Coordinates of C-alpha atoms in Angstrom, one line a residue:
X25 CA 42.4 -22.4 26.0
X26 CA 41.4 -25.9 24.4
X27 CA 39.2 -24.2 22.1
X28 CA 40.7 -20.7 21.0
X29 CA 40.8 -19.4 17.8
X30 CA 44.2 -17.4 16.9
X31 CA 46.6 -19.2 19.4
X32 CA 49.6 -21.2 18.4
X33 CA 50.0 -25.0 19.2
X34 CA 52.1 -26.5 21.6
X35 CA 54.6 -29.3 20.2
X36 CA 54.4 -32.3 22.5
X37 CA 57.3 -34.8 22.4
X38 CA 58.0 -37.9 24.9
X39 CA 61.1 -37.6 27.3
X40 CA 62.5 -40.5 29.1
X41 CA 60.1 -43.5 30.5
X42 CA 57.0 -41.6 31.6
X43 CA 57.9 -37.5 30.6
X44 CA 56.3 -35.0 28.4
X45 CA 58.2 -32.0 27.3
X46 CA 55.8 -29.3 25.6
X47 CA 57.2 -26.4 23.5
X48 CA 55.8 -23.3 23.1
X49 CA 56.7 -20.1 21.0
X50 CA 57.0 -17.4 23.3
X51 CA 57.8 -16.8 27.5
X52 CA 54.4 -15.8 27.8
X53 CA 52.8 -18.4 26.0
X54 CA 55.1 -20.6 28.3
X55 CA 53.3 -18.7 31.4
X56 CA 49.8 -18.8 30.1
X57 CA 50.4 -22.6 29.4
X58 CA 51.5 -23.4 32.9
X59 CA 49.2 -21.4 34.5
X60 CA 46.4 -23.8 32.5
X61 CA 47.7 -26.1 33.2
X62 CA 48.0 -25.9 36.5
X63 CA 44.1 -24.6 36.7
X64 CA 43.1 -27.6 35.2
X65 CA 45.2 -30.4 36.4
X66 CA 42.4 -32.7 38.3
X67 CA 40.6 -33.2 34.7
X68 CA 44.2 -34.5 33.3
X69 CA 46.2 -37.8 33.7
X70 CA 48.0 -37.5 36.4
X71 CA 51.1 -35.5 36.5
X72 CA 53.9 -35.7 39.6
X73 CA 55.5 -32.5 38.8
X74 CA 54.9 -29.1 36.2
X75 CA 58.3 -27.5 35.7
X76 CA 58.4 -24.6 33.6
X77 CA 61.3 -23.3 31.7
X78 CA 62.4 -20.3 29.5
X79 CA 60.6 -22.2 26.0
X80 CA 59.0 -25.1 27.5
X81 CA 57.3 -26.7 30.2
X82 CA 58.1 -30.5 31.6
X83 CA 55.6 -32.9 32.9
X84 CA 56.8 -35.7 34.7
X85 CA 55.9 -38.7 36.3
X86 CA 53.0 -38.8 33.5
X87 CA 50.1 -41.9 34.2
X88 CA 49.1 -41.6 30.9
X89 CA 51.6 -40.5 28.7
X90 CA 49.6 -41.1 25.2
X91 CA 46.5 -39.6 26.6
X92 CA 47.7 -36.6 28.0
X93 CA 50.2 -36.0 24.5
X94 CA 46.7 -35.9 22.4
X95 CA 45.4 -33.8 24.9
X96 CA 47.7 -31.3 25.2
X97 CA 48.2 -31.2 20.8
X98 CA 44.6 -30.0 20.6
X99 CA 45.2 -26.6 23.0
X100 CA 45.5 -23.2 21.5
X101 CA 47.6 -20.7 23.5
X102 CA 47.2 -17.1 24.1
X103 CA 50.3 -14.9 23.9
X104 CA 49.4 -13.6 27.8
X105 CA 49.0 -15.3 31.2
X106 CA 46.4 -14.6 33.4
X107 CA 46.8 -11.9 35.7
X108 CA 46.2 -13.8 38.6
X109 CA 49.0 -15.0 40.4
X110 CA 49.7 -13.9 43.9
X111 CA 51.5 -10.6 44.5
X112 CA 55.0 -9.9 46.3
X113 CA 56.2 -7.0 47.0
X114 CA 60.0 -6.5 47.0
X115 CA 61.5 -3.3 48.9
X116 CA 64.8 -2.3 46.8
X117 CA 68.0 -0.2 47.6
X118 CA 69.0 1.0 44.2
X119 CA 72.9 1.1 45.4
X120 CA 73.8 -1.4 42.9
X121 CA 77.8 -1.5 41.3
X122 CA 76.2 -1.7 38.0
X123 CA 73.2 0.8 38.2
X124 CA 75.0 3.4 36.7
X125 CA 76.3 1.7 34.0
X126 CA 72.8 0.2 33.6
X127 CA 71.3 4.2 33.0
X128 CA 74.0 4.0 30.5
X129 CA 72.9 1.4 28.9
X130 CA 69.1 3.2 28.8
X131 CA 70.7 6.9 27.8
X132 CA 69.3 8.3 31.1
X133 CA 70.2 9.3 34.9
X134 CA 70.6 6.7 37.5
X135 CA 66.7 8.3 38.9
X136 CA 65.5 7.6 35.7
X137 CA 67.1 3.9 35.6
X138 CA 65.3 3.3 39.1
X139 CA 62.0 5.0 37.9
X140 CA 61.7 2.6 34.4
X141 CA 62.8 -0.7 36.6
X142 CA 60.1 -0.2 39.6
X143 CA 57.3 1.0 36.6
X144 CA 56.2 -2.7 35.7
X145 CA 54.3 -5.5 37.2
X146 CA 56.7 -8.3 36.7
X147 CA 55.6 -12.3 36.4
X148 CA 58.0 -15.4 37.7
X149 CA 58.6 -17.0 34.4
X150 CA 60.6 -20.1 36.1
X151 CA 62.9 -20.6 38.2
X152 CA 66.6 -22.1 38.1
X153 CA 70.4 -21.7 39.1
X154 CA 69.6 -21.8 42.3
X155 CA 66.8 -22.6 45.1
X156 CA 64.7 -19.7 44.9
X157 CA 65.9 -17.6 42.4
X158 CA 62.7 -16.7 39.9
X159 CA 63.7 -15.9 36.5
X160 CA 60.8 -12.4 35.7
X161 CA 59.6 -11.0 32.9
X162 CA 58.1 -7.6 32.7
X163 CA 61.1 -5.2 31.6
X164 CA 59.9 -3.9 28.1
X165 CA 62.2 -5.4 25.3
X166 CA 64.0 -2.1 24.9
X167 CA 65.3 -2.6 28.6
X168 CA 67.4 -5.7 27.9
X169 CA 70.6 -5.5 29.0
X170 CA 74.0 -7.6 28.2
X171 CA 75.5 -9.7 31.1
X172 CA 78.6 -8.4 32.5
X173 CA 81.9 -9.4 30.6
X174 CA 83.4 -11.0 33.2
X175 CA 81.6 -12.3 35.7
X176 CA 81.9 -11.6 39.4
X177 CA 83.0 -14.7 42.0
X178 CA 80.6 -13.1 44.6
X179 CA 77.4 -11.7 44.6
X180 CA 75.6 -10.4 47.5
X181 CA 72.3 -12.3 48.8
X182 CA 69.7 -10.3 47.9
X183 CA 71.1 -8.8 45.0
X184 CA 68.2 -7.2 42.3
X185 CA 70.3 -7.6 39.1
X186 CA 69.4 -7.9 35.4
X187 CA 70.3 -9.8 32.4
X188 CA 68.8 -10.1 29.1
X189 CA 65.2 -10.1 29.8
X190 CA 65.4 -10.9 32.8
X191 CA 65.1 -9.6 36.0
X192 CA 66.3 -11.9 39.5
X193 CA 66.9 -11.7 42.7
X194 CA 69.9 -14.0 44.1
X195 CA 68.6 -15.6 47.2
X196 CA 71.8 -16.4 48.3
X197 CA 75.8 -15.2 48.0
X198 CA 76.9 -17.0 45.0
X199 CA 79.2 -16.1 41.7
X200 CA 77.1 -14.4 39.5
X201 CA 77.0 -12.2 36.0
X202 CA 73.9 -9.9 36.2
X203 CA 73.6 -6.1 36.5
X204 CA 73.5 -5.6 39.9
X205 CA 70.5 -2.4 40.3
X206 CA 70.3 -2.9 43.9
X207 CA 69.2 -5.1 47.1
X208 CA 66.6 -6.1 49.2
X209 CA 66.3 -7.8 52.8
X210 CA 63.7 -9.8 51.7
X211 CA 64.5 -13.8 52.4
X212 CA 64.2 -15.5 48.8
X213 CA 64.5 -19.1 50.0
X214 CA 63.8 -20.5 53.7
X215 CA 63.9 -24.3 53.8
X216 CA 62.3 -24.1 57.0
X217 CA 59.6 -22.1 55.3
X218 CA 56.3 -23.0 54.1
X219 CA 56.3 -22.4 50.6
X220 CA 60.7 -22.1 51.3
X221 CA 60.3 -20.5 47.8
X222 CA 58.9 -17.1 48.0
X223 CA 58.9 -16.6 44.3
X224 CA 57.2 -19.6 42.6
X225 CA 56.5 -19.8 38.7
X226 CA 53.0 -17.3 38.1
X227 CA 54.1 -14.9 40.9
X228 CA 53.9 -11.9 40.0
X229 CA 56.4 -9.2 41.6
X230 CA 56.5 -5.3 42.3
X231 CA 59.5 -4.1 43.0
X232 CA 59.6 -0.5 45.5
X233 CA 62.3 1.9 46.1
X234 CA 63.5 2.2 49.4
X235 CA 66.1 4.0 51.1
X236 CA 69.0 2.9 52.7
X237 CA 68.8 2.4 56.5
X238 CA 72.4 3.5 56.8

């Protein structure tokens, strides 16, 4: 990455007593970023903790804040990720309250709606709003949808829902505004797991129709 021609450049800028925030210009220069990153941590100053975010990725607990901001201004980045991340598969019941209006959205049947969603290999872009719950990217740009106007005070652990870009999957019951496709029994978040997570930044994510067991 340090060397590519054609890339853009990060912009580096100090937060707090020993952070770094780095900007990029796109979510998957954000993902190809942190996925370097990560790949070539031991040859940096040290780091305590990589977060990455929608536009930017925050390095904290930096040894050597000075070093690691020249570093960093010197790397190109590619508009893609590697493809390398481990794989989850997520089982889905497309009985969401919103699919329907969701095909809407998309001018075609409910099938259809299911069909476009399971098509993609999708990528954890971050994480946020709650323990566990991956932000994913994958859904062609077309496929954006709006979040729902009102939002509702309960939604269902296990919830597949969309908003925006983005695709999630609530690992617990919790008010909510996405497009609710569907749900799966899968267990997002297990604090007496190891990893609790079981979508991490880099993961990327199938997602498989099922039907319901009644």
């Amino acid at each position: 990455m340090g060397g590519r021609a054609g890339g853009a450049r990060p912009v580096v800028r100090p937060v707090g007593e020993d952070a770094l925030l780095v900007t990029a210009g796109s979510a998957g220069q954000v993902a190809a970023l942190y996925a370097e990153l990560l790949a070539r941590r031991a040859q940096l100053p040290a780091v305590t903790e990589i977060v990455p975010a929608a536009c930017t990725v925050l390095l904290d607990g930096v040894a050597d804040r000075a070093a690691l901001a020249r570093e960093l201004a010197g790397w190109t980045l590619p508009e893609h990720p590697p493809a390398d991340g481990p794989l989850v598969s997520v089982p889905t019941v497309y009985d969401g309250a919103d699919l329907a209006e969701v095909a809407g959205l998309w001018d075609v049947s409910p099938e259809a709606a299911v069909r476009i969603h399971t098509e993609p290999e999708y990528r954890v872009a971050f994480c946020g709003f709650a323990p566990g719950f991956g932000y994913l990217t994958g859904l062609p740009a077309q496929y954006a949808v709006p979040r729902r106007a009102t939002p509702r005070s309960s939604v269902p652990a296990g919830s597949v829902a969309l908003a925006g870009p983005y695709t999630g999957v609530y690992p617990r019951s919790s008010p909510g505004g996405w497009q609710l496709l569907g749900h799966t029994a899968l267990r997002l978040f297990d604090a007496e797991r190891e990893p609790a997570a079981l979508l991490a930044p880099g993961t990327r994510v199938r997602f498989t129709a099922v039907a319901s067991r009644g």
